[in-house]
């Protein structure tokens, strides 16, 4: 999911801004590309740590970075939902809540107990 969003934000920021109803000004386009780069970075980080032990002290920075990202985005989306309900926004909010709960569970677990 992060990889697809990152690629879209990096390579088609003008189309995304039009879909979102935002005027594609130079600052908007560069911000969308920066956000796309951040998403691509997280996607690469997650992809390259996919076979490593996660939880407890193992890969704690990776889990914590993902957890913080998901919690912050969840609350930002929740705030937008409170002001303007949109079905697609509600679905994305639920997805981010699921990721936040999952990363919290991973953070508190011990992979060596399995």
PDB file of N, CA and C in Angstrom, residues 15-100:
ATOM      1  N   UNK A  15      -2.027  14.883 -11.235  1.00  0.00           N
ATOM      2  CA  UNK A  15      -3.280  14.142 -11.346  1.00  0.00           C
ATOM      3  C   UNK A  15      -3.900  13.912  -9.971  1.00  0.00           C
ATOM      4  N   UNK A  16      -3.060  13.616  -8.979  1.00  0.00           N
ATOM      5  CA  UNK A  16      -3.563  13.403  -7.625  1.00  0.00           C
ATOM      6  C   UNK A  16      -4.170  14.684  -7.070  1.00  0.00           C
ATOM      7  N   UNK A  17      -3.518  15.813  -7.290  1.00  0.00           N
ATOM      8  CA  UNK A  17      -4.059  17.074  -6.783  1.00  0.00           C
ATOM      9  C   UNK A  17      -5.389  17.406  -7.452  1.00  0.00           C
ATOM     10  N   UNK A  18      -5.543  17.090  -8.724  1.00  0.00           N
ATOM     11  CA  UNK A  18      -6.818  17.327  -9.412  1.00  0.00           C
ATOM     12  C   UNK A  18      -7.899  16.412  -8.849  1.00  0.00           C
ATOM     13  N   UNK A  19      -7.563  15.144  -8.610  1.00  0.00           N
ATOM     14  CA  UNK A  19      -8.529  14.195  -8.028  1.00  0.00           C
ATOM     15  C   UNK A  19      -8.966  14.664  -6.641  1.00  0.00           C
ATOM     16  N   UNK A  20      -8.021  15.190  -5.859  1.00  0.00           N
ATOM     17  CA  UNK A  20      -8.337  15.660  -4.516  1.00  0.00           C
ATOM     18  C   UNK A  20      -9.017  17.022  -4.509  1.00  0.00           C
ATOM     19  N   UNK A  21      -9.114  17.654  -5.660  1.00  0.00           N
ATOM     20  CA  UNK A  21      -9.752  18.964  -5.746  1.00  0.00           C
ATOM     21  C   UNK A  21      -8.872  20.097  -5.275  1.00  0.00           C
ATOM     22  N   UNK A  22      -7.564  19.897  -5.375  1.00  0.00           N
ATOM     23  CA  UNK A  22      -6.594  20.903  -4.955  1.00  0.00           C
ATOM     24  C   UNK A  22      -5.995  21.538  -6.205  1.00  0.00           C
ATOM     25  N   UNK A  23      -5.847  22.841  -6.193  1.00  0.00           N
ATOM     26  CA  UNK A  23      -5.210  23.511  -7.326  1.00  0.00           C
ATOM     27  C   UNK A  23      -3.748  23.076  -7.408  1.00  0.00           C
ATOM     28  N   UNK A  24      -3.328  22.550  -8.575  1.00  0.00           N
ATOM     29  CA  UNK A  24      -1.942  22.054  -8.692  1.00  0.00           C
ATOM     30  C   UNK A  24      -0.922  23.190  -8.822  1.00  0.00           C
ATOM     31  N   UNK A  25      -0.643  23.847  -7.709  1.00  0.00           N
ATOM     32  CA  UNK A  25       0.389  24.880  -7.690  1.00  0.00           C
ATOM     33  C   UNK A  25       1.756  24.213  -7.514  1.00  0.00           C
ATOM     34  N   UNK A  26       2.834  24.924  -7.810  1.00  0.00           N
ATOM     35  CA  UNK A  26       4.167  24.309  -7.641  1.00  0.00           C
ATOM     36  C   UNK A  26       4.413  23.800  -6.219  1.00  0.00           C
ATOM     37  N   UNK A  27       3.965  24.527  -5.201  1.00  0.00           N
ATOM     38  CA  UNK A  27       4.198  24.071  -3.817  1.00  0.00           C
ATOM     39  C   UNK A  27       3.390  22.815  -3.506  1.00  0.00           C
ATOM     40  N   UNK A  28       2.162  22.739  -4.021  1.00  0.00           N
ATOM     41  CA  UNK A  28       1.349  21.540  -3.812  1.00  0.00           C
ATOM     42  C   UNK A  28       1.995  20.332  -4.479  1.00  0.00           C
ATOM     43  N   UNK A  29       2.477  20.524  -5.686  1.00  0.00           N
ATOM     44  CA  UNK A  29       3.087  19.409  -6.412  1.00  0.00           C
ATOM     45  C   UNK A  29       4.360  18.923  -5.727  1.00  0.00           C
ATOM     46  N   UNK A  30       5.191  19.839  -5.246  1.00  0.00           N
ATOM     47  CA  UNK A  30       6.424  19.404  -4.586  1.00  0.00           C
ATOM     48  C   UNK A  30       6.114  18.733  -3.248  1.00  0.00           C
ATOM     49  N   UNK A  31       5.093  19.218  -2.533  1.00  0.00           N
ATOM     50  CA  UNK A  31       4.706  18.558  -1.281  1.00  0.00           C
ATOM     51  C   UNK A  31       4.183  17.148  -1.539  1.00  0.00           C
ATOM     52  N   UNK A  32       3.394  16.969  -2.591  1.00  0.00           N
ATOM     53  CA  UNK A  32       2.922  15.621  -2.930  1.00  0.00           C
ATOM     54  C   UNK A  32       4.092  14.705  -3.314  1.00  0.00           C
ATOM     55  N   UNK A  33       5.089  15.255  -4.005  1.00  0.00           N
ATOM     56  CA  UNK A  33       6.260  14.444  -4.351  1.00  0.00           C
ATOM     57  C   UNK A  33       7.091  14.107  -3.111  1.00  0.00           C
ATOM     58  N   UNK A  34       7.193  15.033  -2.183  1.00  0.00           N
ATOM     59  CA  UNK A  34       7.914  14.765  -0.929  1.00  0.00           C
ATOM     60  C   UNK A  34       7.199  13.678  -0.136  1.00  0.00           C
ATOM     61  N   UNK A  35       5.870  13.785  -0.044  1.00  0.00           N
ATOM     62  CA  UNK A  35       5.092  12.761   0.657  1.00  0.00           C
ATOM     63  C   UNK A  35       5.239  11.417  -0.050  1.00  0.00           C
ATOM     64  N   UNK A  36       5.233  11.435  -1.384  1.00  0.00           N
ATOM     65  CA  UNK A  36       5.446  10.199  -2.137  1.00  0.00           C
ATOM     66  C   UNK A  36       6.801   9.586  -1.839  1.00  0.00           C
ATOM     67  N   UNK A  37       7.823  10.433  -1.735  1.00  0.00           N
ATOM     68  CA  UNK A  37       9.153   9.934  -1.385  1.00  0.00           C
ATOM     69  C   UNK A  37       9.193   9.326   0.006  1.00  0.00           C
ATOM     70  N   UNK A  38       8.498   9.943   0.933  1.00  0.00           N
ATOM     71  CA  UNK A  38       8.429   9.385   2.295  1.00  0.00           C
ATOM     72  C   UNK A  38       7.750   8.017   2.293  1.00  0.00           C
ATOM     73  N   UNK A  39       6.666   7.910   1.559  1.00  0.00           N
ATOM     74  CA  UNK A  39       5.980   6.621   1.479  1.00  0.00           C
ATOM     75  C   UNK A  39       6.853   5.569   0.803  1.00  0.00           C
ATOM     76  N   UNK A  40       7.556   5.952  -0.244  1.00  0.00           N
ATOM     77  CA  UNK A  40       8.467   5.000  -0.886  1.00  0.00           C
ATOM     78  C   UNK A  40       9.580   4.562   0.064  1.00  0.00           C
ATOM     79  N   UNK A  41      10.088   5.502   0.854  1.00  0.00           N
ATOM     80  CA  UNK A  41      11.120   5.163   1.832  1.00  0.00           C
ATOM     81  C   UNK A  41      10.621   4.166   2.861  1.00  0.00           C
ATOM     82  N   UNK A  42       9.417   4.391   3.381  1.00  0.00           N
ATOM     83  CA  UNK A  42       8.842   3.444   4.338  1.00  0.00           C
ATOM     84  C   UNK A  42       8.589   2.087   3.684  1.00  0.00           C
ATOM     85  N   UNK A  43       8.121   2.092   2.445  1.00  0.00           N
ATOM     86  CA  UNK A  43       7.866   0.831   1.753  1.00  0.00           C
ATOM     87  C   UNK A  43       9.161   0.035   1.582  1.00  0.00           C
ATOM     88  N   UNK A  44      10.237   0.719   1.202  1.00  0.00           N
ATOM     89  CA  UNK A  44      11.526   0.039   1.041  1.00  0.00           C
ATOM     90  C   UNK A  44      12.048  -0.486   2.377  1.00  0.00           C
ATOM     91  N   UNK A  45      11.928   0.323   3.418  1.00  0.00           N
ATOM     92  CA  UNK A  45      12.366  -0.098   4.752  1.00  0.00           C
ATOM     93  C   UNK A  45      11.612  -1.352   5.185  1.00  0.00           C
ATOM     94  N   UNK A  46      10.306  -1.337   5.008  1.00  0.00           N
ATOM     95  CA  UNK A  46       9.492  -2.494   5.398  1.00  0.00           C
ATOM     96  C   UNK A  46       9.798  -3.715   4.536  1.00  0.00           C
ATOM     97  N   UNK A  47      10.031  -3.504   3.247  1.00  0.00           N
ATOM     98  CA  UNK A  47      10.315  -4.629   2.356  1.00  0.00           C
ATOM     99  C   UNK A  47      11.634  -5.304   2.730  1.00  0.00           C
ATOM    100  N   UNK A  48      12.655  -4.536   3.025  1.00  0.00           N
ATOM    101  CA  UNK A  48      13.959  -5.117   3.310  1.00  0.00           C
ATOM    102  C   UNK A  48      14.059  -5.708   4.713  1.00  0.00           C
ATOM    103  N   UNK A  49      13.121  -5.396   5.594  1.00  0.00           N
ATOM    104  CA  UNK A  49      13.115  -6.013   6.927  1.00  0.00           C
ATOM    105  C   UNK A  49      12.025  -7.071   7.055  1.00  0.00           C
ATOM    106  N   UNK A  50      11.444  -7.487   5.943  1.00  0.00           N
ATOM    107  CA  UNK A  50      10.310  -8.407   5.991  1.00  0.00           C
ATOM    108  C   UNK A  50      10.649  -9.770   6.571  1.00  0.00           C
ATOM    109  N   UNK A  51      11.887 -10.224   6.453  1.00  0.00           N
ATOM    110  CA  UNK A  51      12.241 -11.553   6.954  1.00  0.00           C
ATOM    111  C   UNK A  51      12.935 -11.502   8.319  1.00  0.00           C
ATOM    112  N   UNK A  52      13.070 -10.318   8.893  1.00  0.00           N
ATOM    113  CA  UNK A  52      13.741 -10.181  10.189  1.00  0.00           C
ATOM    114  C   UNK A  52      12.735 -10.352  11.325  1.00  0.00           C
ATOM    115  N   UNK A  53      13.247 -10.715  12.486  1.00  0.00           N
ATOM    116  CA  UNK A  53      12.398 -10.792  13.673  1.00  0.00           C
ATOM    117  C   UNK A  53      11.879  -9.404  14.016  1.00  0.00           C
ATOM    118  N   UNK A  54      10.596  -9.311  14.339  1.00  0.00           N
ATOM    119  CA  UNK A  54       9.980  -8.035  14.702  1.00  0.00           C
ATOM    120  C   UNK A  54       9.319  -8.203  16.064  1.00  0.00           C
ATOM    121  N   UNK A  55       9.406  -7.184  16.883  1.00  0.00           N
ATOM    122  CA  UNK A  55       8.779  -7.204  18.191  1.00  0.00           C
ATOM    123  C   UNK A  55       9.818  -7.183  19.290  1.00  0.00           C
ATOM    124  N   UNK A  56       9.381  -6.752  20.469  1.00  0.00           N
ATOM    125  CA  UNK A  56      10.319  -6.666  21.589  1.00  0.00           C
ATOM    126  C   UNK A  56      11.432  -5.694  21.273  1.00  0.00           C
ATOM    127  N   UNK A  57      12.684  -6.150  21.417  1.00  0.00           N
ATOM    128  CA  UNK A  57      13.821  -5.287  21.104  1.00  0.00           C
ATOM    129  C   UNK A  57      14.277  -5.437  19.662  1.00  0.00           C
ATOM    130  N   UNK A  58      13.713  -6.394  18.939  1.00  0.00           N
ATOM    131  CA  UNK A  58      14.150  -6.674  17.572  1.00  0.00           C
ATOM    132  C   UNK A  58      13.466  -5.731  16.597  1.00  0.00           C
ATOM    133  N   UNK A  59      14.273  -4.975  15.866  1.00  0.00           N
ATOM    134  CA  UNK A  59      13.790  -4.012  14.881  1.00  0.00           C
ATOM    135  C   UNK A  59      12.816  -2.996  15.477  1.00  0.00           C
ATOM    136  N   UNK A  60      13.079  -2.616  16.705  1.00  0.00           N
ATOM    137  CA  UNK A  60      12.211  -1.653  17.380  1.00  0.00           C
ATOM    138  C   UNK A  60      12.107  -0.320  16.627  1.00  0.00           C
ATOM    139  N   UNK A  61      13.195   0.225  16.072  1.00  0.00           N
ATOM    140  CA  UNK A  61      13.050   1.481  15.331  1.00  0.00           C
ATOM    141  C   UNK A  61      12.129   1.366  14.115  1.00  0.00           C
ATOM    142  N   UNK A  62      12.167   0.227  13.434  1.00  0.00           N
ATOM    143  CA  UNK A  62      11.299   0.030  12.279  1.00  0.00           C
ATOM    144  C   UNK A  62       9.840  -0.020  12.719  1.00  0.00           C
ATOM    145  N   UNK A  63       9.562  -0.787  13.754  1.00  0.00           N
ATOM    146  CA  UNK A  63       8.196  -0.909  14.261  1.00  0.00           C
ATOM    147  C   UNK A  63       7.715   0.430  14.806  1.00  0.00           C
ATOM    148  N   UNK A  64       8.561   1.121  15.552  1.00  0.00           N
ATOM    149  CA  UNK A  64       8.167   2.404  16.136  1.00  0.00           C
ATOM    150  C   UNK A  64       7.915   3.450  15.049  1.00  0.00           C
ATOM    151  N   UNK A  65       8.738   3.480  14.015  1.00  0.00           N
ATOM    152  CA  UNK A  65       8.516   4.416  12.913  1.00  0.00           C
ATOM    153  C   UNK A  65       7.195   4.164  12.213  1.00  0.00           C
ATOM    154  N   UNK A  66       6.898   2.896  11.949  1.00  0.00           N
ATOM    155  CA  UNK A  66       5.622   2.551  11.330  1.00  0.00           C
ATOM    156  C   UNK A  66       4.451   2.864  12.248  1.00  0.00           C
ATOM    157  N   UNK A  67       4.606   2.569  13.527  1.00  0.00           N
ATOM    158  CA  UNK A  67       3.540   2.848  14.488  1.00  0.00           C
ATOM    159  C   UNK A  67       3.246   4.341  14.559  1.00  0.00           C
ATOM    160  N   UNK A  68       4.285   5.155  14.664  1.00  0.00           N
ATOM    161  CA  UNK A  68       4.077   6.607  14.731  1.00  0.00           C
ATOM    162  C   UNK A  68       3.417   7.128  13.463  1.00  0.00           C
ATOM    163  N   UNK A  69       3.865   6.641  12.321  1.00  0.00           N
ATOM    164  CA  UNK A  69       3.264   7.058  11.054  1.00  0.00           C
ATOM    165  C   UNK A  69       1.773   6.718  11.032  1.00  0.00           C
ATOM    166  N   UNK A  70       1.436   5.489  11.383  1.00  0.00           N
ATOM    167  CA  UNK A  70       0.045   5.053  11.324  1.00  0.00           C
ATOM    168  C   UNK A  70      -0.831   5.790  12.329  1.00  0.00           C
ATOM    169  N   UNK A  71      -0.331   6.042  13.525  1.00  0.00           N
ATOM    170  CA  UNK A  71      -1.116   6.751  14.537  1.00  0.00           C
ATOM    171  C   UNK A  71      -1.348   8.202  14.121  1.00  0.00           C
ATOM    172  N   UNK A  72      -0.317   8.865  13.649  1.00  0.00           N
ATOM    173  CA  UNK A  72      -0.456  10.270  13.248  1.00  0.00           C
ATOM    174  C   UNK A  72      -1.418  10.405  12.066  1.00  0.00           C
ATOM    175  N   UNK A  73      -1.266   9.539  11.063  1.00  0.00           N
ATOM    176  CA  UNK A  73      -2.161   9.598   9.906  1.00  0.00           C
ATOM    177  C   UNK A  73      -3.588   9.246  10.313  1.00  0.00           C
ATOM    178  N   UNK A  74      -3.756   8.263  11.201  1.00  0.00           N
ATOM    179  CA  UNK A  74      -5.095   7.906  11.679  1.00  0.00           C
ATOM    180  C   UNK A  74      -5.779   9.106  12.320  1.00  0.00           C
ATOM    181  N   UNK A  75      -5.086   9.804  13.209  1.00  0.00           N
ATOM    182  CA  UNK A  75      -5.711  10.948  13.874  1.00  0.00           C
ATOM    183  C   UNK A  75      -5.978  12.103  12.905  1.00  0.00           C
ATOM    184  N   UNK A  76      -5.107  12.286  11.931  1.00  0.00           N
ATOM    185  CA  UNK A  76      -5.345  13.323  10.918  1.00  0.00           C
ATOM    186  C   UNK A  76      -6.581  12.981  10.083  1.00  0.00           C
ATOM    187  N   UNK A  77      -6.695  11.720   9.693  1.00  0.00           N
ATOM    188  CA  UNK A  77      -7.864  11.299   8.929  1.00  0.00           C
ATOM    189  C   UNK A  77      -9.135  11.371   9.758  1.00  0.00           C
ATOM    190  N   UNK A  78      -9.038  11.007  11.020  1.00  0.00           N
ATOM    191  CA  UNK A  78     -10.198  11.068  11.910  1.00  0.00           C
ATOM    192  C   UNK A  78     -10.693  12.504  12.060  1.00  0.00           C
ATOM    193  N   UNK A  79      -9.770  13.428  12.156  1.00  0.00           N
ATOM    194  CA  UNK A  79     -10.145  14.844  12.255  1.00  0.00           C
ATOM    195  C   UNK A  79     -10.865  15.305  10.993  1.00  0.00           C
ATOM    196  N   UNK A  80     -10.346  14.883   9.842  1.00  0.00           N
ATOM    197  CA  UNK A  80     -11.008  15.241   8.589  1.00  0.00           C
ATOM    198  C   UNK A  80     -12.385  14.607   8.483  1.00  0.00           C
ATOM    199  N   UNK A  81     -12.513  13.373   8.936  1.00  0.00           N
ATOM    200  CA  UNK A  81     -13.813  12.705   8.914  1.00  0.00           C
ATOM    201  C   UNK A  81     -14.827  13.423   9.787  1.00  0.00           C
ATOM    202  N   UNK A  82     -14.376  13.948  10.918  1.00  0.00           N
ATOM    203  CA  UNK A  82     -15.276  14.668  11.810  1.00  0.00           C
ATOM    204  C   UNK A  82     -15.814  15.935  11.144  1.00  0.00           C
ATOM    205  N   UNK A  83     -15.011  16.547  10.285  1.00  0.00           N
ATOM    206  CA  UNK A  83     -15.435  17.775   9.613  1.00  0.00           C
ATOM    207  C   UNK A  83     -16.210  17.500   8.330  1.00  0.00           C
ATOM    208  N   UNK A  84     -15.736  16.531   7.539  1.00  0.00           N
ATOM    209  CA  UNK A  84     -16.357  16.232   6.244  1.00  0.00           C
ATOM    210  C   UNK A  84     -16.356  14.730   6.040  1.00  0.00           C
ATOM    211  N   UNK A  85     -17.520  14.095   6.201  1.00  0.00           N
ATOM    212  CA  UNK A  85     -17.570  12.646   6.023  1.00  0.00           C
ATOM    213  C   UNK A  85     -17.499  12.311   4.537  1.00  0.00           C
ATOM    214  N   UNK A  86     -16.640  11.361   4.221  1.00  0.00           N
ATOM    215  CA  UNK A  86     -16.526  10.827   2.876  1.00  0.00           C
ATOM    216  C   UNK A  86     -16.255   9.335   3.010  1.00  0.00           C
ATOM    217  N   UNK A  87     -16.959   8.515   2.234  1.00  0.00           N
ATOM    218  CA  UNK A  87     -16.853   7.065   2.377  1.00  0.00           C
ATOM    219  C   UNK A  87     -15.422   6.565   2.178  1.00  0.00           C
ATOM    220  N   UNK A  88     -14.740   7.033   1.126  1.00  0.00           N
ATOM    221  CA  UNK A  88     -13.366   6.602   0.860  1.00  0.00           C
ATOM    222  C   UNK A  88     -12.452   6.970   2.024  1.00  0.00           C
ATOM    223  N   UNK A  89     -12.635   8.162   2.570  1.00  0.00           N
ATOM    224  CA  UNK A  89     -11.830   8.607   3.706  1.00  0.00           C
ATOM    225  C   UNK A  89     -12.079   7.730   4.931  1.00  0.00           C
ATOM    226  N   UNK A  90     -13.321   7.302   5.109  1.00  0.00           N
ATOM    227  CA  UNK A  90     -13.652   6.412   6.227  1.00  0.00           C
ATOM    228  C   UNK A  90     -12.952   5.065   6.080  1.00  0.00           C
ATOM    229  N   UNK A  91     -12.914   4.531   4.870  1.00  0.00           N
ATOM    230  CA  UNK A  91     -12.242   3.247   4.627  1.00  0.00           C
ATOM    231  C   UNK A  91     -10.753   3.366   4.911  1.00  0.00           C
ATOM    232  N   UNK A  92     -10.111   4.428   4.420  1.00  0.00           N
ATOM    233  CA  UNK A  92      -8.672   4.629   4.645  1.00  0.00           C
ATOM    234  C   UNK A  92      -8.396   4.807   6.134  1.00  0.00           C
ATOM    235  N   UNK A  93      -9.290   5.510   6.839  1.00  0.00           N
ATOM    236  CA  UNK A  93      -9.135   5.695   8.288  1.00  0.00           C
ATOM    237  C   UNK A  93      -9.179   4.353   9.017  1.00  0.00           C
ATOM    238  N   UNK A  94     -10.099   3.495   8.638  1.00  0.00           N
ATOM    239  CA  UNK A  94     -10.201   2.168   9.257  1.00  0.00           C
ATOM    240  C   UNK A  94      -8.951   1.339   8.960  1.00  0.00           C
ATOM    241  N   UNK A  95      -8.437   1.441   7.746  1.00  0.00           N
ATOM    242  CA  UNK A  95      -7.210   0.708   7.393  1.00  0.00           C
ATOM    243  C   UNK A  95      -6.048   1.179   8.261  1.00  0.00           C
ATOM    244  N   UNK A  96      -5.910   2.496   8.414  1.00  0.00           N
ATOM    245  CA  UNK A  96      -4.816   3.019   9.236  1.00  0.00           C
ATOM    246  C   UNK A  96      -5.002   2.651  10.710  1.00  0.00           C
ATOM    247  N   UNK A  97      -6.229   2.597  11.187  1.00  0.00           N
ATOM    248  CA  UNK A  97      -6.467   2.147  12.557  1.00  0.00           C
ATOM    249  C   UNK A  97      -6.011   0.701  12.712  1.00  0.00           C
ATOM    250  N   UNK A  98      -6.327  -0.138  11.728  1.00  0.00           N
ATOM    251  CA  UNK A  98      -5.891  -1.536  11.775  1.00  0.00           C
ATOM    252  C   UNK A  98      -4.382  -1.662  11.817  1.00  0.00           C
ATOM    253  N   UNK A  99      -3.694  -0.874  10.981  1.00  0.00           N
ATOM    254  CA  UNK A  99      -2.229  -0.893  11.000  1.00  0.00           C
ATOM    255  C   UNK A  99      -1.684  -0.403  12.342  1.00  0.00           C
ATOM    256  N   UNK A 100      -2.278   0.639  12.894  1.00  0.00           N
ATOM    257  CA  UNK A 100      -1.811   1.161  14.183  1.00  0.00           C
ATOM    258  C   UNK A 100      -1.973   0.120  15.285  1.00  0.00           C
TER     259      UNK A 100
END
